[in-house]
mmCIF file of N, CA and C in Angstrom:
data_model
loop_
_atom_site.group_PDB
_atom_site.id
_atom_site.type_symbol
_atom_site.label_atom_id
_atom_site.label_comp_id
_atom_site.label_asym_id
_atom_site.label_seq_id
_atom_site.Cartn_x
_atom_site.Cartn_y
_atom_site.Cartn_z
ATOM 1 N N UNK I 24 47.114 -150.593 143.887
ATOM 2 C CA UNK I 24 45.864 -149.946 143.524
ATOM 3 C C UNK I 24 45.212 -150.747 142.392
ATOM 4 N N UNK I 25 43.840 -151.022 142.603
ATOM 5 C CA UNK I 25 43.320 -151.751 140.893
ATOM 6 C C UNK I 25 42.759 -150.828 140.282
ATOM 7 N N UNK I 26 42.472 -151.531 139.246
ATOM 8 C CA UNK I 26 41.848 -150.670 138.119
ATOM 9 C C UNK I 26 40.568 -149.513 138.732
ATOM 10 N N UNK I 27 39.846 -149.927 139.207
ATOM 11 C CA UNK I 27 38.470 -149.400 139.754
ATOM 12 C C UNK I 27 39.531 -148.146 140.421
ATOM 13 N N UNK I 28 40.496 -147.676 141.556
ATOM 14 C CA UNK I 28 40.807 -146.601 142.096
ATOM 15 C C UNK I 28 41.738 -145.860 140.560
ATOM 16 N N UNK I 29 42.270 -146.731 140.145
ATOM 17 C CA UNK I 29 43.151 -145.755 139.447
ATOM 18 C C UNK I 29 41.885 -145.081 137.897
ATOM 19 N N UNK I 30 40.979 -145.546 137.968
ATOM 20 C CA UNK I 30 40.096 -144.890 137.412
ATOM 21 C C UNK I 30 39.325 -143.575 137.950
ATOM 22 N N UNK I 31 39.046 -144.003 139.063
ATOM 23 C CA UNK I 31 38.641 -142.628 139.894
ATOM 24 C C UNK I 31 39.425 -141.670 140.609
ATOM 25 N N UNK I 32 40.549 -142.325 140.656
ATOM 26 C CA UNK I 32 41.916 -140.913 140.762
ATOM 27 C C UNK I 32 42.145 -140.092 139.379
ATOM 28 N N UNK I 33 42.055 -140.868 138.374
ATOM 29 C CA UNK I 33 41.924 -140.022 136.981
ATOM 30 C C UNK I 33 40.973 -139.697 136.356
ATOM 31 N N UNK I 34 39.706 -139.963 136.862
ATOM 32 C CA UNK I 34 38.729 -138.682 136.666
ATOM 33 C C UNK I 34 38.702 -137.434 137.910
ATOM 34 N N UNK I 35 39.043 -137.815 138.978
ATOM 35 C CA UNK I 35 38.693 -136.614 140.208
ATOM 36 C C UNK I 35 40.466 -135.697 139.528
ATOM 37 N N UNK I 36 41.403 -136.398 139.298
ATOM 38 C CA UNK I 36 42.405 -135.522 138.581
ATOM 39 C C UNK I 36 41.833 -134.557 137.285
ATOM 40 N N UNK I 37 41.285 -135.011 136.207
ATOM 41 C CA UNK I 37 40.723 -134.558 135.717
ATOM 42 C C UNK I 37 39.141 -133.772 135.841
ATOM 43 N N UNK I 38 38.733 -133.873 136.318
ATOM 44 C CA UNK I 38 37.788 -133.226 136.929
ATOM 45 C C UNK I 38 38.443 -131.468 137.536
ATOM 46 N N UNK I 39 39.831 -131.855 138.797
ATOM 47 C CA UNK I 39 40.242 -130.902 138.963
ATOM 48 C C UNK I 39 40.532 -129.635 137.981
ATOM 49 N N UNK I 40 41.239 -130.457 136.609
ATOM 50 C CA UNK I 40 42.051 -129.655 135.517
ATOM 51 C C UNK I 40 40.525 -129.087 135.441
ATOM 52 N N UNK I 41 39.459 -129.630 135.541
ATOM 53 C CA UNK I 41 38.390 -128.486 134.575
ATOM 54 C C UNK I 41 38.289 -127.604 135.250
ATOM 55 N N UNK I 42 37.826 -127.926 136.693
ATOM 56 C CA UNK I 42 37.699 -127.133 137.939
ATOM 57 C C UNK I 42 38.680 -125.880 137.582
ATOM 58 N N UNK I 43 39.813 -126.103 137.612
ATOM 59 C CA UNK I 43 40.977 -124.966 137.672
ATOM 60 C C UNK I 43 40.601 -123.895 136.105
ATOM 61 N N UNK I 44 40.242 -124.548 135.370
ATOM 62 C CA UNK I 44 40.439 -123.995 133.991
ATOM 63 C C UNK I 44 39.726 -123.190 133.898
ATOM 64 N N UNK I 45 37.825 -123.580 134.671
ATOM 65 C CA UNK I 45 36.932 -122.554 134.755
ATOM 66 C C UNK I 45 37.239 -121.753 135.377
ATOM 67 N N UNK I 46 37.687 -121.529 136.683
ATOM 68 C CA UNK I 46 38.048 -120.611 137.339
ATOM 69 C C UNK I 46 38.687 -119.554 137.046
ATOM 70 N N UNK I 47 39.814 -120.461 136.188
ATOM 71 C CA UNK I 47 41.007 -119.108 135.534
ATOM 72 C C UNK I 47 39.922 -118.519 134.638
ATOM 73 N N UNK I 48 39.033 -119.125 133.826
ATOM 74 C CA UNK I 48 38.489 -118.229 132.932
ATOM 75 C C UNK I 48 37.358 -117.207 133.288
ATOM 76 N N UNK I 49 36.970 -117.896 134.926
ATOM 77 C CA UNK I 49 36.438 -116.609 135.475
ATOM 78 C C UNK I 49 36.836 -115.269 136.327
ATOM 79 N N UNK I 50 38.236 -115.702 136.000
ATOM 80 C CA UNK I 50 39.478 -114.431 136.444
ATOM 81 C C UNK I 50 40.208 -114.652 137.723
ATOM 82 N N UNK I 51 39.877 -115.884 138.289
ATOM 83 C CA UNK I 51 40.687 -116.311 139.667
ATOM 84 C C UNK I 51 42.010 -116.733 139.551
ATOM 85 N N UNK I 52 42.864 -116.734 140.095
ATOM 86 C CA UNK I 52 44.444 -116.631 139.545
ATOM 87 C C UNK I 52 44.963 -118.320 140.982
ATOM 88 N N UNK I 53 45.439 -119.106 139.923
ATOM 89 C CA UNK I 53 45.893 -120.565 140.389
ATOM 90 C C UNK I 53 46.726 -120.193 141.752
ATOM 91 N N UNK I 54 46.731 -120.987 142.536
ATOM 92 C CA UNK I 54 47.798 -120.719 143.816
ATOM 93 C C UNK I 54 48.726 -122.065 143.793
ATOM 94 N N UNK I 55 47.545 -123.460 144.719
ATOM 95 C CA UNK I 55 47.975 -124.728 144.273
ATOM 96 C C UNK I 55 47.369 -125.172 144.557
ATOM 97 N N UNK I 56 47.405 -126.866 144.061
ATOM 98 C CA UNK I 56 46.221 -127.838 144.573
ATOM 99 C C UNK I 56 46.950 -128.941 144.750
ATOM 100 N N UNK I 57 45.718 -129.805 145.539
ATOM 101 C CA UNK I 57 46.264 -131.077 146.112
ATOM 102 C C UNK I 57 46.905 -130.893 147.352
ATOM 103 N N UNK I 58 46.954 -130.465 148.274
ATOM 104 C CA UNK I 58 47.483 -129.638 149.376
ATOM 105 C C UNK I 58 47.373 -131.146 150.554
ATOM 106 N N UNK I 59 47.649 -131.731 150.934
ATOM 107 C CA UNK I 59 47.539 -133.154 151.693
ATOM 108 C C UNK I 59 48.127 -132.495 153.104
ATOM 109 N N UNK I 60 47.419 -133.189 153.909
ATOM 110 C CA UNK I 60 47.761 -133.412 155.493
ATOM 111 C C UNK I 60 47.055 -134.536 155.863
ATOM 112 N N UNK I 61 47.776 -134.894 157.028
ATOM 113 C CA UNK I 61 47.015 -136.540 157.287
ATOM 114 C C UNK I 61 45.963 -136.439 157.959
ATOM 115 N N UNK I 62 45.328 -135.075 158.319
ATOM 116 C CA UNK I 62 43.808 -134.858 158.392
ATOM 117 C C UNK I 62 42.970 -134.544 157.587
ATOM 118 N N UNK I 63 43.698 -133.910 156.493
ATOM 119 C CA UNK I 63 42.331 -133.309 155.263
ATOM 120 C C UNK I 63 43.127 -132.952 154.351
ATOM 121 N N UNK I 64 42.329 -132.775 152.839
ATOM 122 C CA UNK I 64 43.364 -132.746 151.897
ATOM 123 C C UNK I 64 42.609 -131.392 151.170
ATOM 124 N N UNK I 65 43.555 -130.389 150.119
ATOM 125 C CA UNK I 65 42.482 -129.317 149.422
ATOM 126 C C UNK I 65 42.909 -129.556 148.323
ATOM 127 N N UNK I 66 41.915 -129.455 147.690
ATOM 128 C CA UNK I 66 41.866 -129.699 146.010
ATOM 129 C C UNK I 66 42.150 -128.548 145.085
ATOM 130 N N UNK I 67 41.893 -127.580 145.209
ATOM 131 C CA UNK I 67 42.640 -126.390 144.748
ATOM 132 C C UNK I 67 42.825 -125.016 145.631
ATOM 133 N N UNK I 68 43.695 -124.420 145.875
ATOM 134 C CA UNK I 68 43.550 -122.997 146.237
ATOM 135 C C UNK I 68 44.016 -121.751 145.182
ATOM 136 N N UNK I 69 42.543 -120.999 145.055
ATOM 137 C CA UNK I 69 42.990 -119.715 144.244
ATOM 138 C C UNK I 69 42.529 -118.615 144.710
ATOM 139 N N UNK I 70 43.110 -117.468 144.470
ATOM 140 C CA UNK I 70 42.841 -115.912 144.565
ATOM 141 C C UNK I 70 41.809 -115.337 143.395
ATOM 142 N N UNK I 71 41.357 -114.463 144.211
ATOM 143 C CA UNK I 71 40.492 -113.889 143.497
ATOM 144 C C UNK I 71 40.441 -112.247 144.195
ATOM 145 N N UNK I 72 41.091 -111.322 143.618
ATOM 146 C CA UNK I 72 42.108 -110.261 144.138
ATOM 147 C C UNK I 72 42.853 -110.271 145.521
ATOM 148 N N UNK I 73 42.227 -110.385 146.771
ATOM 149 C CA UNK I 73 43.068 -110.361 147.990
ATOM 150 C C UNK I 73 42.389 -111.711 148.486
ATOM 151 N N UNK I 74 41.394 -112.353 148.090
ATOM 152 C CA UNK I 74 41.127 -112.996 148.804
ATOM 153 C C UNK I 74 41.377 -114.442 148.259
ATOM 154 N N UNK I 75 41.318 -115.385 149.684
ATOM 155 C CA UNK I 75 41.697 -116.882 149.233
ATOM 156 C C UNK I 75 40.722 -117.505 149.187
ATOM 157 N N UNK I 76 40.563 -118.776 148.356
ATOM 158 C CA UNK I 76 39.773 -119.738 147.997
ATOM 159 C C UNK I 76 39.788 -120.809 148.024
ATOM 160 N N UNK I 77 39.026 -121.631 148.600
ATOM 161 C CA UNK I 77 39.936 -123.132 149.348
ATOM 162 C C UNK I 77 38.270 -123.677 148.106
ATOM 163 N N UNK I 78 39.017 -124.463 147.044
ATOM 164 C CA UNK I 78 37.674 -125.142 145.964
ATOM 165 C C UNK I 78 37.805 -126.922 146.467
ATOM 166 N N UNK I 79 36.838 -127.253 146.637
ATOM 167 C CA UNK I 79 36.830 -128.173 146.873
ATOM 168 C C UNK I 79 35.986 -129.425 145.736
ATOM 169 N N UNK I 80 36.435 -129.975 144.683
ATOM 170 C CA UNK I 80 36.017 -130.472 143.615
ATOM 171 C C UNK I 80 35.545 -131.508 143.690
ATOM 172 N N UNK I 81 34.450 -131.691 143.353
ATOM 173 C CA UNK I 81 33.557 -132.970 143.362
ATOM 174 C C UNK I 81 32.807 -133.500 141.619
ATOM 175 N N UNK I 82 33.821 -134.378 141.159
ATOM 176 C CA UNK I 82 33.336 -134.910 139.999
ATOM 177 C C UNK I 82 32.770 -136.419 139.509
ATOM 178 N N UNK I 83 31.744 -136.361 139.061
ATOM 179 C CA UNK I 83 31.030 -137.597 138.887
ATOM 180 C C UNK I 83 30.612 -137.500 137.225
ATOM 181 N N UNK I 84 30.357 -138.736 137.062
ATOM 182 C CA UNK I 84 30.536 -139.590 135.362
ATOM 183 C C UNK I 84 29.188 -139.590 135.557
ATOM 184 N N UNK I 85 28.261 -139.420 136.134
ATOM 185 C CA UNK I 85 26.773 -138.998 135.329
ATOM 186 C C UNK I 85 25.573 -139.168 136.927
ATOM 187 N N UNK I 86 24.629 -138.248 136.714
ATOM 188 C CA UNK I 86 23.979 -137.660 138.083
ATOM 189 C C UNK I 86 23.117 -138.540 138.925
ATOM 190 N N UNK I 87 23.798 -139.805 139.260
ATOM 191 C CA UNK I 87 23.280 -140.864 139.861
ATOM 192 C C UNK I 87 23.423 -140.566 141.206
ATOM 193 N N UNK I 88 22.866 -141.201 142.424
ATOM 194 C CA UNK I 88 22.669 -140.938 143.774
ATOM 195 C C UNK I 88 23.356 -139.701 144.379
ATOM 196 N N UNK I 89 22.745 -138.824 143.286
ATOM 197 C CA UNK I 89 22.617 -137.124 143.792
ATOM 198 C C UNK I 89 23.511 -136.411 142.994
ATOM 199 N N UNK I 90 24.269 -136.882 142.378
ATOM 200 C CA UNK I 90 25.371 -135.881 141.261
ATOM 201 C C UNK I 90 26.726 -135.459 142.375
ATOM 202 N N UNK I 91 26.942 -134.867 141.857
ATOM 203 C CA UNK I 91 28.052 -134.267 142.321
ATOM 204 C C UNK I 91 27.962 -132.785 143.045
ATOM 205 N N UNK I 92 26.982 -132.565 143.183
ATOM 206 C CA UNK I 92 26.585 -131.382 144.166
ATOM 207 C C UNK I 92 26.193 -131.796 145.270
ATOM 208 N N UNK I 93 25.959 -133.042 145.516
ATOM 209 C CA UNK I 93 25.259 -133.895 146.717
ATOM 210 C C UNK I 93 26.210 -134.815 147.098
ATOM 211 N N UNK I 94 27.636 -134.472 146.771
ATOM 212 C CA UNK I 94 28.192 -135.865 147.652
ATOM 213 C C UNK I 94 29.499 -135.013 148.521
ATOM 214 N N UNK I 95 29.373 -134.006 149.529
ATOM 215 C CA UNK I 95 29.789 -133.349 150.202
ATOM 216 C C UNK I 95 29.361 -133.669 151.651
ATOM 217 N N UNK I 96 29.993 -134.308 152.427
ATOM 218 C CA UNK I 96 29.560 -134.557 153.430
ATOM 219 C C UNK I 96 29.830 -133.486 154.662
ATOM 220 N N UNK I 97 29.156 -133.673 155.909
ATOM 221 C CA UNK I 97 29.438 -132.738 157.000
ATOM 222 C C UNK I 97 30.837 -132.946 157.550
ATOM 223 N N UNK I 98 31.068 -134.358 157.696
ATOM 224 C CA UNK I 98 32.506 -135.072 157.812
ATOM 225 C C UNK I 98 33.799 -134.262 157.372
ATOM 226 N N UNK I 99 33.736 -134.622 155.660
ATOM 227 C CA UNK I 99 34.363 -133.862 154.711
ATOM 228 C C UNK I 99 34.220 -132.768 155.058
ATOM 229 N N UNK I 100 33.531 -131.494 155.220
ATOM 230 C CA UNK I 100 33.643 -130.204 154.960
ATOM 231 C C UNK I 100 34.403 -129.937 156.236
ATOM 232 N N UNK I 101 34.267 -130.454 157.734
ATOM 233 C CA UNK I 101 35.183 -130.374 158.729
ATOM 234 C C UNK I 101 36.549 -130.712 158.602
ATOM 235 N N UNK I 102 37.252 -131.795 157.573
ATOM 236 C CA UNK I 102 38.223 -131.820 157.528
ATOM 237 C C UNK I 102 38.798 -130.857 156.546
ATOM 238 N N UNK I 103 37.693 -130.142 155.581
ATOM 239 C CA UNK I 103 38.778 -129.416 154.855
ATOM 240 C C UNK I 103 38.662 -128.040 155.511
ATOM 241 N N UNK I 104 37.945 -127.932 156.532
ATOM 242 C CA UNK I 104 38.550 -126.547 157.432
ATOM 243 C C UNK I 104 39.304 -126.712 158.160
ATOM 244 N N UNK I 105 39.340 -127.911 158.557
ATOM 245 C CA UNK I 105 40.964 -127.918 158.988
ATOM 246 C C UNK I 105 42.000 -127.733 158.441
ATOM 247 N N UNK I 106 41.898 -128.684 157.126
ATOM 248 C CA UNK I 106 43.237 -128.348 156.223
ATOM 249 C C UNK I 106 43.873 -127.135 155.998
ATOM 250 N N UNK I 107 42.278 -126.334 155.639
ATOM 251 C CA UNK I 107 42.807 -124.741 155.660
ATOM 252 C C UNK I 107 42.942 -123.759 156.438
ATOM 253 N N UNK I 108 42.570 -124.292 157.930
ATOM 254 C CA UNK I 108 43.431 -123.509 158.568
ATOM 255 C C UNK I 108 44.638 -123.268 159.289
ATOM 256 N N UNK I 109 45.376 -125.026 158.378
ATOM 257 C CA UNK I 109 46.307 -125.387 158.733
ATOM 258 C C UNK I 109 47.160 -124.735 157.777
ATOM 259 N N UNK I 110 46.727 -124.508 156.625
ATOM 260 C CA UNK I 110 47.239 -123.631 155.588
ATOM 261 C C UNK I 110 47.222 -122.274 155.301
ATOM 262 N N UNK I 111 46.620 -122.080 156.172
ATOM 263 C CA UNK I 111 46.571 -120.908 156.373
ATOM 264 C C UNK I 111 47.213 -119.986 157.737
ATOM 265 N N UNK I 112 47.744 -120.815 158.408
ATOM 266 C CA UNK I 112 49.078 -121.231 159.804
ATOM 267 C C UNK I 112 49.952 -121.048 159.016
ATOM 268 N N UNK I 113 50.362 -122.069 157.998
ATOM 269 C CA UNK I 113 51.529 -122.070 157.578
ATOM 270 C C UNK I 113 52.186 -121.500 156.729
ATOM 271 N N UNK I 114 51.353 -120.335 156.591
ATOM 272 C CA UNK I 114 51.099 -119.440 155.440
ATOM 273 C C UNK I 114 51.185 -118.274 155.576
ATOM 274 N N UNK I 115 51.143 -118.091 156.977
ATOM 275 C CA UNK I 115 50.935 -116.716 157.839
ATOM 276 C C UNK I 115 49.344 -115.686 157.242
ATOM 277 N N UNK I 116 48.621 -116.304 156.475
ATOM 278 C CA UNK I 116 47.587 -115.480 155.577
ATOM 279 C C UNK I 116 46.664 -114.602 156.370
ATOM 280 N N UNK I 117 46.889 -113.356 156.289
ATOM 281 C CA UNK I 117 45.792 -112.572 156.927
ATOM 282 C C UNK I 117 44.955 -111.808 156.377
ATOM 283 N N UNK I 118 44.098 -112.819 155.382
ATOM 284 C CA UNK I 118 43.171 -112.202 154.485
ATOM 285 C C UNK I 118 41.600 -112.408 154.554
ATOM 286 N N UNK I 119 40.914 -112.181 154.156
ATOM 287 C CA UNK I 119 39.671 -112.810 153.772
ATOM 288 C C UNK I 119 39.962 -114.276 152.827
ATOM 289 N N UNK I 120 38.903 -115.152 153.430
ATOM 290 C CA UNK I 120 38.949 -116.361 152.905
ATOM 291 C C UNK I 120 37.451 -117.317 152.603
ATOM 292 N N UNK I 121 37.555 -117.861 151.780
ATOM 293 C CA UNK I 121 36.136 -118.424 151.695
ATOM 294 C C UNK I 121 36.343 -120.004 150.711
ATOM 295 N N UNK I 122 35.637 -120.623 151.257
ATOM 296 C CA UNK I 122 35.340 -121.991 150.757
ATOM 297 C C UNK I 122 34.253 -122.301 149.514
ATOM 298 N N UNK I 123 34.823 -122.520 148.153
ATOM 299 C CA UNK I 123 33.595 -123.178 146.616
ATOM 300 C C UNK I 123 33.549 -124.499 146.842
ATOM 301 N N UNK I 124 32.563 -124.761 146.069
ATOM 302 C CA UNK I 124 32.835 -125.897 145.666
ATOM 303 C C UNK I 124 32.093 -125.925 144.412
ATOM 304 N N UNK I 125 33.331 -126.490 143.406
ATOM 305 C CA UNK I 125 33.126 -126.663 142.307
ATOM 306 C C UNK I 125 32.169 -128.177 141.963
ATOM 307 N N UNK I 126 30.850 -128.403 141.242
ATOM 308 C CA UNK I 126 30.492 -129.801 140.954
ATOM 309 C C UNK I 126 30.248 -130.009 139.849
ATOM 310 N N UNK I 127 30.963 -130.930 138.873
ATOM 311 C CA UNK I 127 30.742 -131.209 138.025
ATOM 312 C C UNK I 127 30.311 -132.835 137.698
ATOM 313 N N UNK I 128 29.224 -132.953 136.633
ATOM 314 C CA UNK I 128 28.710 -133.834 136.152
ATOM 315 C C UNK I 128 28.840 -134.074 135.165
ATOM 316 N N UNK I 129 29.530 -135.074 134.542
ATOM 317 C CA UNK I 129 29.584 -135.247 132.764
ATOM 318 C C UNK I 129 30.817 -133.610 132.750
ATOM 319 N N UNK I 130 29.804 -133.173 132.305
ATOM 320 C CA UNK I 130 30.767 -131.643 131.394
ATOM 321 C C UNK I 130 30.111 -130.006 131.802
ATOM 322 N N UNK I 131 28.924 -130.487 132.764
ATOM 323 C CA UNK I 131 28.502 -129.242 133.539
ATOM 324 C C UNK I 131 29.027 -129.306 134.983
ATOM 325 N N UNK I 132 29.490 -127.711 134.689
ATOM 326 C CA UNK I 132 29.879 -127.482 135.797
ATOM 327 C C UNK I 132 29.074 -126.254 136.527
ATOM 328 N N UNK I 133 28.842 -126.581 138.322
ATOM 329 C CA UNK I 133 28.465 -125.782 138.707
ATOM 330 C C UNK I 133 29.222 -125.172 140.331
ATOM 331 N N UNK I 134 29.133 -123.680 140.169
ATOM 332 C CA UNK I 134 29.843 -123.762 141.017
ATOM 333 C C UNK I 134 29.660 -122.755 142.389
ATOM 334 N N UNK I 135 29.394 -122.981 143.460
ATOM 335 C CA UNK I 135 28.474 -122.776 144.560
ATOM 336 C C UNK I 135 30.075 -122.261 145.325
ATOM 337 N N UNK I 136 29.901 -120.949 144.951
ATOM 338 C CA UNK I 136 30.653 -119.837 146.315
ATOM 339 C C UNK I 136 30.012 -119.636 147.431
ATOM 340 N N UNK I 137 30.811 -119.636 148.534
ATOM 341 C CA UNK I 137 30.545 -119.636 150.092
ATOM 342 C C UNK I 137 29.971 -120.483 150.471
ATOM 343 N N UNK I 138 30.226 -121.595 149.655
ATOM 344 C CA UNK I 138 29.286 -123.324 149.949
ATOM 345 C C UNK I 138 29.169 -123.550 151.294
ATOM 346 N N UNK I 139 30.157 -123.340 152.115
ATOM 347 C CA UNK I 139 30.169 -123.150 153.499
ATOM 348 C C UNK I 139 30.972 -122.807 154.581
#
């Protein structure tokens, strides 16, 4: 890996920690993140009383060719419904479920429930 990826694995890592931190402080309770399959990967899953939350974190170092609310592709959002309903197979989960996505820029964060 060079410098250039291991820089952007440790901001989208960090990025996550904020992701997670707001959440807890908006009363959603951690499950796990980083969830990998060799079709799609989830960046965090949390509860928020019965229901699950598949967050999908998008962080960028300052709001150039669209920020970080704009770099969600149609691509991407198909593979992470897969992921989760692969995780949600393996999980046996028979709950209500819904997809965020957290975007942060610099140090704002915004965060778009039922993104899709």
């Amino acid at each position: 890996m060079d410098d250039k990826q291991l820089a952007t694995q440790a901001s989208g890592q960090a990025g996550e920690r904020l992701a997670r931190e707001f959440l807890e402080q908006q009363g959603l309770t951690f499950v796990q993140q980083n969830i990998k399959y060799k079709f799609g990967e989830l960046d965090l899953i949390m509860k928020q009383g019965e229901e699950w939350i598949f967050v999908e974190v998008k962080y960028r170092s300052s709001g150039r060719y669209g920020g970080a609310i704009n770099a969600l592709g149609n691509k991407q959002i198909q593979r992470l419904k897969r992921a989760a309903e692969h995780f949600i197979q393996l999980n046996h989960i028979d709950a209500i479920c819904r997809f965020d996505l957290i975007a942060i820029d610099d140090d704002q964060i915004n965060w778009l429930q039922n993104a899709f």
